[in-house]
Amino acid sequence: MDSREAQISAVAALEEPTRRRLYNYVLRQPGPVSRDEAAAALGLPRSTAGFHLDRLVDQGLLDNGYQRLTGRSGPGAGRPAKLYRRSSRQVAVSLPPRCYELAVRLLSNALKHAERSGQSPRAILNQHAYETGKELGETARSAASNHNSLNTALRVLEDNGFQPRIEDNDVVLGNCPFHTLAQDHQELICGMNLRLLNGVLDGLAPTKLTALPQPTSSQCCVRLARAARG
């Protein structure tokens, strides 16, 4: 998953009008396009088109490669042309942060496994949420060069849209990444969220944080209390 900063940076790259026009042009084409083709289509100097296309590649919005357009190979076939095409990367930014894709993935997997096993969809959802959270915590711990459980927890929570802050020795989560879903299905989604965060903490273990339900909160339905975990 891309970091939030990387997602915002990619979107910001499209603020420049010429770059945005080039991006939209490439997306509309049935196949890869060269600098010359893009420049001619938009009435731009080749160097200008190349500069902006390469910036789009740097941001992961386009992919590039090389291919001989003559169809020939071997000596005298000419140099391969640099071609640009749509990237498979997905970029989405919401303010405040939302993680509906994660929720949909957990919910759909729970339904699929419930149909196969006959188990309760909610029980499977909670188990999958815990396992996903634990994987997030373990990945963050492995990636931390100087692991401090609290700092690593704050970082993984921030990366996943919870907007954590320390308040009265606890960690308060200032944002619910599943807000709209939680508004309509509070018990289901908040239960999933609690298991997800329990998994994150177990993945970061040892940590003195405990995920506690806080259903009356106007922010996230979970608060991370600084207490020994049993």
PDB file of C-alpha atoms in Angstrom:
ATOM      1  CA  MET A   1       0.000   0.000   0.000  1.00  0.00           C
ATOM      2  CA  ASP A   2       1.272   3.440  -0.896  1.00  0.00           C
ATOM      3  CA  SER A   3       1.894   5.855   1.966  1.00  0.00           C
ATOM      4  CA  ARG A   4      -0.540   8.732   2.258  1.00  0.00           C
ATOM      5  CA  GLU A   5       2.272  11.176   1.418  1.00  0.00           C
ATOM      6  CA  ALA A   6       3.030   9.282  -1.795  1.00  0.00           C
ATOM      7  CA  GLN A   7      -0.636   9.302  -2.783  1.00  0.00           C
ATOM      8  CA  ILE A   8      -0.906  13.052  -2.195  1.00  0.00           C
ATOM      9  CA  SER A   9       2.340  13.675  -4.081  1.00  0.00           C
ATOM     10  CA  ALA A  10       1.024  11.731  -7.073  1.00  0.00           C
ATOM     11  CA  VAL A  11      -2.205  13.711  -7.147  1.00  0.00           C
ATOM     12  CA  ALA A  12      -0.307  16.989  -6.722  1.00  0.00           C
ATOM     13  CA  ALA A  13       1.783  16.149  -9.799  1.00  0.00           C
ATOM     14  CA  LEU A  14      -1.369  16.516 -11.887  1.00  0.00           C
ATOM     15  CA  GLU A  15      -1.929  20.107 -10.759  1.00  0.00           C
ATOM     16  CA  GLU A  16       0.333  21.322 -13.594  1.00  0.00           C
ATOM     17  CA  PRO A  17      -2.021  21.803 -16.608  1.00  0.00           C
ATOM     18  CA  THR A  18       0.326  20.525 -19.332  1.00  0.00           C
ATOM     19  CA  ARG A  19       1.204  17.435 -17.309  1.00  0.00           C
ATOM     20  CA  ARG A  20      -2.459  16.750 -16.662  1.00  0.00           C
ATOM     21  CA  ARG A  21      -3.271  17.052 -20.387  1.00  0.00           C
ATOM     22  CA  LEU A  22      -0.488  14.595 -21.236  1.00  0.00           C
ATOM     23  CA  TYR A  23      -1.661  12.156 -18.579  1.00  0.00           C
ATOM     24  CA  ASN A  24      -5.226  12.236 -19.887  1.00  0.00           C
ATOM     25  CA  TYR A  25      -3.974  11.836 -23.457  1.00  0.00           C
ATOM     26  CA  VAL A  26      -1.979   8.699 -22.612  1.00  0.00           C
ATOM     27  CA  LEU A  27      -4.940   7.211 -20.727  1.00  0.00           C
ATOM     28  CA  ARG A  28      -7.210   7.639 -23.747  1.00  0.00           C
ATOM     29  CA  GLN A  29      -4.897   5.773 -26.128  1.00  0.00           C
ATOM     30  CA  PRO A  30      -5.397   2.062 -26.899  1.00  0.00           C
ATOM     31  CA  GLY A  31      -1.657   1.367 -26.621  1.00  0.00           C
ATOM     32  CA  PRO A  32       1.666   2.895 -25.535  1.00  0.00           C
ATOM     33  CA  VAL A  33       2.587   6.285 -27.028  1.00  0.00           C
ATOM     34  CA  SER A  34       5.929   7.917 -27.759  1.00  0.00           C
ATOM     35  CA  ARG A  35       7.094  11.405 -26.847  1.00  0.00           C
ATOM     36  CA  ASP A  36       6.747  12.443 -30.474  1.00  0.00           C
ATOM     37  CA  GLU A  37       3.155  11.233 -30.648  1.00  0.00           C
ATOM     38  CA  ALA A  38       2.185  12.958 -27.412  1.00  0.00           C
ATOM     39  CA  ALA A  39       3.951  16.186 -28.362  1.00  0.00           C
ATOM     40  CA  ALA A  40       2.299  16.287 -31.797  1.00  0.00           C
ATOM     41  CA  ALA A  41      -1.157  15.513 -30.412  1.00  0.00           C
ATOM     42  CA  LEU A  42      -1.004  18.332 -27.864  1.00  0.00           C
ATOM     43  CA  GLY A  43       1.049  20.801 -29.910  1.00  0.00           C
ATOM     44  CA  LEU A  44       3.998  20.764 -27.511  1.00  0.00           C
ATOM     45  CA  PRO A  45       7.769  20.815 -28.015  1.00  0.00           C
ATOM     46  CA  ARG A  46       9.150  17.276 -27.774  1.00  0.00           C
ATOM     47  CA  SER A  47      11.398  18.240 -24.850  1.00  0.00           C
ATOM     48  CA  THR A  48       8.439  19.640 -22.896  1.00  0.00           C
ATOM     49  CA  ALA A  49       6.370  16.518 -23.492  1.00  0.00           C
ATOM     50  CA  GLY A  50       9.287  14.300 -22.472  1.00  0.00           C
ATOM     51  CA  PHE A  51       9.903  16.240 -19.265  1.00  0.00           C
ATOM     52  CA  HIS A  52       6.301  15.977 -18.087  1.00  0.00           C
ATOM     53  CA  LEU A  53       5.892  12.359 -19.164  1.00  0.00           C
ATOM     54  CA  ASP A  54       8.993  11.400 -17.187  1.00  0.00           C
ATOM     55  CA  ARG A  55       7.646  13.230 -14.138  1.00  0.00           C
ATOM     56  CA  LEU A  56       4.460  11.180 -14.418  1.00  0.00           C
ATOM     57  CA  VAL A  57       6.584   8.022 -14.513  1.00  0.00           C
ATOM     58  CA  ASP A  58       8.503   9.189 -11.429  1.00  0.00           C
ATOM     59  CA  GLN A  59       5.194   9.558  -9.565  1.00  0.00           C
ATOM     60  CA  GLY A  60       4.045   6.088 -10.622  1.00  0.00           C
ATOM     61  CA  LEU A  61       1.166   7.470 -12.688  1.00  0.00           C
ATOM     62  CA  LEU A  62       2.585   6.132 -15.968  1.00  0.00           C
ATOM     63  CA  ASP A  63       4.809   3.187 -16.870  1.00  0.00           C
ATOM     64  CA  ASN A  64       7.446   3.319 -19.592  1.00  0.00           C
ATOM     65  CA  GLY A  65       9.465   0.974 -21.748  1.00  0.00           C
ATOM     66  CA  TYR A  66      11.424   0.840 -24.990  1.00  0.00           C
ATOM     67  CA  GLN A  67      10.366  -0.557 -28.345  1.00  0.00           C
ATOM     68  CA  ARG A  68      11.450  -0.199 -31.970  1.00  0.00           C
ATOM     69  CA  LEU A  69       8.581   1.382 -33.862  1.00  0.00           C
ATOM     70  CA  THR A  70       9.929   0.287 -37.271  1.00  0.00           C
ATOM     71  CA  GLY A  71       9.148  -3.349 -36.578  1.00  0.00           C
ATOM     72  CA  ARG A  72      12.681  -4.279 -37.603  1.00  0.00           C
ATOM     73  CA  SER A  73      15.507  -5.703 -35.493  1.00  0.00           C
ATOM     74  CA  GLY A  74      19.244  -6.012 -35.780  1.00  0.00           C
ATOM     75  CA  PRO A  75      21.768  -3.561 -37.247  1.00  0.00           C
ATOM     76  CA  GLY A  76      20.209  -0.584 -38.953  1.00  0.00           C
ATOM     77  CA  ALA A  77      16.865  -1.026 -37.211  1.00  0.00           C
ATOM     78  CA  GLY A  78      17.279   2.235 -35.334  1.00  0.00           C
ATOM     79  CA  ARG A  79      17.163   3.038 -31.653  1.00  0.00           C
ATOM     80  CA  PRO A  80      14.179   1.866 -29.608  1.00  0.00           C
ATOM     81  CA  ALA A  81      11.672   4.610 -28.793  1.00  0.00           C
ATOM     82  CA  LYS A  82      10.665   5.367 -25.233  1.00  0.00           C
ATOM     83  CA  LEU A  83       6.969   4.592 -24.863  1.00  0.00           C
ATOM     84  CA  TYR A  84       4.499   5.545 -22.133  1.00  0.00           C
ATOM     85  CA  ARG A  85       1.377   3.724 -20.997  1.00  0.00           C
ATOM     86  CA  ARG A  86      -1.151   3.714 -18.194  1.00  0.00           C
ATOM     87  CA  SER A  87       0.201   2.523 -14.846  1.00  0.00           C
ATOM     88  CA  SER A  88      -1.533  -0.241 -12.902  1.00  0.00           C
ATOM     89  CA  ARG A  89      -1.106   1.828  -9.745  1.00  0.00           C
ATOM     90  CA  GLN A  90      -4.291   3.171  -8.176  1.00  0.00           C
ATOM     91  CA  VAL A  91      -4.220   6.589  -6.536  1.00  0.00           C
ATOM     92  CA  ALA A  92      -7.013   7.797  -4.269  1.00  0.00           C
ATOM     93  CA  VAL A  93      -6.934  10.594  -1.719  1.00  0.00           C
ATOM     94  CA  SER A  94      -9.782  11.508   0.613  1.00  0.00           C
ATOM     95  CA  LEU A  95      -9.889  14.194   3.270  1.00  0.00           C
ATOM     96  CA  PRO A  96     -10.213  13.191   6.037  1.00  0.00           C
ATOM     97  CA  PRO A  97      -8.565   9.823   5.312  1.00  0.00           C
ATOM     98  CA  ARG A  98     -10.835   6.875   4.532  1.00  0.00           C
ATOM     99  CA  CYS A  99      -9.984   3.183   4.000  1.00  0.00           C
ATOM    100  CA  TYR A 100     -13.159   1.822   2.462  1.00  0.00           C
ATOM    101  CA  GLU A 101     -11.227  -0.500   0.148  1.00  0.00           C
ATOM    102  CA  LEU A 102      -9.844  -2.354   3.178  1.00  0.00           C
ATOM    103  CA  ALA A 103     -13.316  -2.638   4.720  1.00  0.00           C
ATOM    104  CA  VAL A 104     -14.829  -3.920   1.475  1.00  0.00           C
ATOM    105  CA  ARG A 105     -12.057  -6.502   1.120  1.00  0.00           C
ATOM    106  CA  LEU A 106     -12.580  -7.770   4.664  1.00  0.00           C
ATOM    107  CA  LEU A 107     -16.366  -7.879   4.295  1.00  0.00           C
ATOM    108  CA  SER A 108     -16.334  -9.648   0.923  1.00  0.00           C
ATOM    109  CA  ASN A 109     -13.779 -12.222   2.101  1.00  0.00           C
ATOM    110  CA  ALA A 110     -15.874 -12.897   5.201  1.00  0.00           C
ATOM    111  CA  LEU A 111     -18.999 -13.533   3.117  1.00  0.00           C
ATOM    112  CA  LYS A 112     -17.108 -15.794   0.717  1.00  0.00           C
ATOM    113  CA  HIS A 113     -15.626 -17.912   3.513  1.00  0.00           C
ATOM    114  CA  ALA A 114     -18.946 -18.019   5.387  1.00  0.00           C
ATOM    115  CA  GLU A 115     -20.692 -19.450   2.316  1.00  0.00           C
ATOM    116  CA  ARG A 116     -18.066 -22.172   2.057  1.00  0.00           C
ATOM    117  CA  SER A 117     -17.804 -23.053   5.749  1.00  0.00           C
ATOM    118  CA  GLY A 118     -21.257 -22.294   7.113  1.00  0.00           C
ATOM    119  CA  GLN A 119     -19.692 -20.264   9.920  1.00  0.00           C
ATOM    120  CA  SER A 120     -20.972 -16.920  11.124  1.00  0.00           C
ATOM    121  CA  PRO A 121     -19.959 -14.146   8.687  1.00  0.00           C
ATOM    122  CA  ARG A 122     -19.357 -11.790  11.600  1.00  0.00           C
ATOM    123  CA  ALA A 123     -17.021 -14.223  13.364  1.00  0.00           C
ATOM    124  CA  ILE A 124     -15.041 -14.702  10.164  1.00  0.00           C
ATOM    125  CA  LEU A 125     -14.958 -10.937   9.559  1.00  0.00           C
ATOM    126  CA  ASN A 126     -13.541 -10.310  13.011  1.00  0.00           C
ATOM    127  CA  GLN A 127     -10.927 -13.048  12.580  1.00  0.00           C
ATOM    128  CA  HIS A 128      -9.835 -11.697   9.197  1.00  0.00           C
ATOM    129  CA  ALA A 129      -9.700  -8.163  10.595  1.00  0.00           C
ATOM    130  CA  TYR A 130      -7.455  -9.341  13.430  1.00  0.00           C
ATOM    131  CA  GLU A 131      -5.142 -11.228  11.057  1.00  0.00           C
ATOM    132  CA  THR A 132      -4.916  -8.233   8.719  1.00  0.00           C
ATOM    133  CA  GLY A 133      -4.108  -5.917  11.612  1.00  0.00           C
ATOM    134  CA  LYS A 134      -1.472  -8.283  12.947  1.00  0.00           C
ATOM    135  CA  GLU A 135       0.167  -8.396   9.528  1.00  0.00           C
ATOM    136  CA  LEU A 136       0.202  -4.578   9.411  1.00  0.00           C
ATOM    137  CA  GLY A 137       1.838  -4.463  12.836  1.00  0.00           C
ATOM    138  CA  GLU A 138       4.435  -7.119  12.022  1.00  0.00           C
ATOM    139  CA  THR A 139       5.311  -5.408   8.743  1.00  0.00           C
ATOM    140  CA  ALA A 140       5.718  -2.043  10.460  1.00  0.00           C
ATOM    141  CA  ARG A 141       7.875  -3.568  13.188  1.00  0.00           C
ATOM    142  CA  SER A 142      10.128  -5.312  10.658  1.00  0.00           C
ATOM    143  CA  ALA A 143      10.526  -2.098   8.659  1.00  0.00           C
ATOM    144  CA  ALA A 144      11.411   0.047  11.685  1.00  0.00           C
ATOM    145  CA  SER A 145      15.170   0.617  11.845  1.00  0.00           C
ATOM    146  CA  ASN A 146      15.010   1.521  15.541  1.00  0.00           C
ATOM    147  CA  HIS A 147      11.866  -0.113  16.866  1.00  0.00           C
ATOM    148  CA  ASN A 148      10.013   1.737  19.598  1.00  0.00           C
ATOM    149  CA  SER A 149       6.602   0.154  20.051  1.00  0.00           C
ATOM    150  CA  LEU A 150       4.762   3.432  20.718  1.00  0.00           C
ATOM    151  CA  ASN A 151       6.390   5.351  17.881  1.00  0.00           C
ATOM    152  CA  THR A 152       5.889   2.459  15.474  1.00  0.00           C
ATOM    153  CA  ALA A 153       2.246   2.158  16.543  1.00  0.00           C
ATOM    154  CA  LEU A 154       1.686   5.870  15.936  1.00  0.00           C
ATOM    155  CA  ARG A 155       3.272   5.596  12.504  1.00  0.00           C
ATOM    156  CA  VAL A 156       1.222   2.596  11.326  1.00  0.00           C
ATOM    157  CA  LEU A 157      -1.965   4.197  12.672  1.00  0.00           C
ATOM    158  CA  GLU A 158      -1.173   7.442  10.848  1.00  0.00           C
ATOM    159  CA  ASP A 159      -0.415   5.563   7.624  1.00  0.00           C
ATOM    160  CA  ASN A 160      -3.827   3.901   7.810  1.00  0.00           C
ATOM    161  CA  GLY A 161      -5.813   7.072   8.394  1.00  0.00           C
ATOM    162  CA  PHE A 162      -6.528   6.944  12.140  1.00  0.00           C
ATOM    163  CA  GLN A 163      -4.840  10.306  12.886  1.00  0.00           C
ATOM    164  CA  PRO A 164      -3.542   9.255  16.342  1.00  0.00           C
ATOM    165  CA  ARG A 165      -2.560  11.656  19.097  1.00  0.00           C
ATOM    166  CA  ILE A 166      -1.389  11.131  22.671  1.00  0.00           C
ATOM    167  CA  GLU A 167      -3.853  12.405  25.253  1.00  0.00           C
ATOM    168  CA  ASP A 168      -3.713  11.725  28.999  1.00  0.00           C
ATOM    169  CA  ASN A 169      -1.174   8.929  28.418  1.00  0.00           C
ATOM    170  CA  ASP A 170      -3.526   7.134  26.013  1.00  0.00           C
ATOM    171  CA  VAL A 171      -3.584   7.164  22.228  1.00  0.00           C
ATOM    172  CA  VAL A 172      -6.735   8.812  20.910  1.00  0.00           C
ATOM    173  CA  LEU A 173      -7.699   8.081  17.306  1.00  0.00           C
ATOM    174  CA  GLY A 174      -8.951  11.335  15.826  1.00  0.00           C
ATOM    175  CA  ASN A 175     -10.404   9.864  12.639  1.00  0.00           C
ATOM    176  CA  CYS A 176     -12.438   6.814  11.652  1.00  0.00           C
ATOM    177  CA  PRO A 177     -11.216   5.424   8.310  1.00  0.00           C
ATOM    178  CA  PHE A 178     -14.550   3.605   7.951  1.00  0.00           C
ATOM    179  CA  HIS A 179     -16.762   6.562   8.914  1.00  0.00           C
ATOM    180  CA  THR A 180     -19.681   6.240   6.483  1.00  0.00           C
ATOM    181  CA  LEU A 181     -19.930   2.462   6.928  1.00  0.00           C
ATOM    182  CA  ALA A 182     -19.787   2.852  10.703  1.00  0.00           C
ATOM    183  CA  GLN A 183     -22.608   5.395  10.613  1.00  0.00           C
ATOM    184  CA  ASP A 184     -24.934   2.852   8.997  1.00  0.00           C
ATOM    185  CA  HIS A 185     -23.613  -0.363  10.579  1.00  0.00           C
ATOM    186  CA  GLN A 186     -21.996   0.725  13.827  1.00  0.00           C
ATOM    187  CA  GLU A 187     -21.941  -2.572  15.706  1.00  0.00           C
ATOM    188  CA  LEU A 188     -20.556  -4.536  12.757  1.00  0.00           C
ATOM    189  CA  ILE A 189     -17.924  -2.038  11.597  1.00  0.00           C
ATOM    190  CA  CYS A 190     -16.793  -0.929  15.044  1.00  0.00           C
ATOM    191  CA  GLY A 191     -16.391  -4.574  16.048  1.00  0.00           C
ATOM    192  CA  MET A 192     -14.287  -5.162  12.946  1.00  0.00           C
ATOM    193  CA  ASN A 193     -12.230  -2.062  13.722  1.00  0.00           C
ATOM    194  CA  LEU A 194     -11.573  -3.177  17.303  1.00  0.00           C
ATOM    195  CA  ARG A 195     -10.267  -6.557  16.103  1.00  0.00           C
ATOM    196  CA  LEU A 196      -8.158  -4.878  13.430  1.00  0.00           C
ATOM    197  CA  LEU A 197      -6.472  -2.655  16.013  1.00  0.00           C
ATOM    198  CA  ASN A 198      -6.001  -5.540  18.451  1.00  0.00           C
ATOM    199  CA  GLY A 199      -4.195  -7.306  15.632  1.00  0.00           C
ATOM    200  CA  VAL A 200      -1.986  -4.282  14.973  1.00  0.00           C
ATOM    201  CA  LEU A 201      -0.967  -4.161  18.634  1.00  0.00           C
ATOM    202  CA  ASP A 202      -0.224  -7.893  18.742  1.00  0.00           C
ATOM    203  CA  GLY A 203       1.849  -7.534  15.584  1.00  0.00           C
ATOM    204  CA  LEU A 204       3.874  -4.792  17.274  1.00  0.00           C
ATOM    205  CA  ALA A 205       4.229  -6.702  20.561  1.00  0.00           C
ATOM    206  CA  PRO A 206       5.454  -6.126  23.121  1.00  0.00           C
ATOM    207  CA  THR A 207       3.480  -2.940  23.654  1.00  0.00           C
ATOM    208  CA  LYS A 208       1.685  -1.475  26.652  1.00  0.00           C
ATOM    209  CA  LEU A 209      -1.273  -0.334  24.559  1.00  0.00           C
ATOM    210  CA  THR A 210      -4.676  -1.987  24.842  1.00  0.00           C
ATOM    211  CA  ALA A 211      -7.460  -1.404  22.309  1.00  0.00           C
ATOM    212  CA  LEU A 212     -10.681  -0.536  24.130  1.00  0.00           C
ATOM    213  CA  PRO A 213     -14.124   0.162  22.649  1.00  0.00           C
ATOM    214  CA  GLN A 214     -15.256   3.759  22.970  1.00  0.00           C
ATOM    215  CA  PRO A 215     -18.672   3.780  21.261  1.00  0.00           C
ATOM    216  CA  THR A 216     -19.710   7.205  22.524  1.00  0.00           C
ATOM    217  CA  SER A 217     -16.738   8.909  20.893  1.00  0.00           C
ATOM    218  CA  SER A 218     -17.401  11.426  18.116  1.00  0.00           C
ATOM    219  CA  GLN A 219     -14.132  10.261  16.534  1.00  0.00           C
ATOM    220  CA  CYS A 220     -12.949   6.655  16.271  1.00  0.00           C
ATOM    221  CA  CYS A 221     -14.855   4.016  18.239  1.00  0.00           C
ATOM    222  CA  VAL A 222     -11.600   2.656  19.726  1.00  0.00           C
ATOM    223  CA  ARG A 223      -9.164   4.179  22.200  1.00  0.00           C
ATOM    224  CA  LEU A 224      -5.711   2.754  22.864  1.00  0.00           C
ATOM    225  CA  ALA A 225      -5.112   2.768  26.600  1.00  0.00           C
ATOM    226  CA  ARG A 226      -1.637   2.682  28.123  1.00  0.00           C
ATOM    227  CA  ALA A 227      -1.989  -0.401  30.269  1.00  0.00           C
ATOM    228  CA  ALA A 228      -0.305  -3.759  30.614  1.00  0.00           C
ATOM    229  CA  ARG A 229      -1.871  -6.249  28.249  1.00  0.00           C
ATOM    230  CA  GLY A 230      -2.845  -9.563  29.712  1.00  0.00           C
TER     231      GLY A 230
END
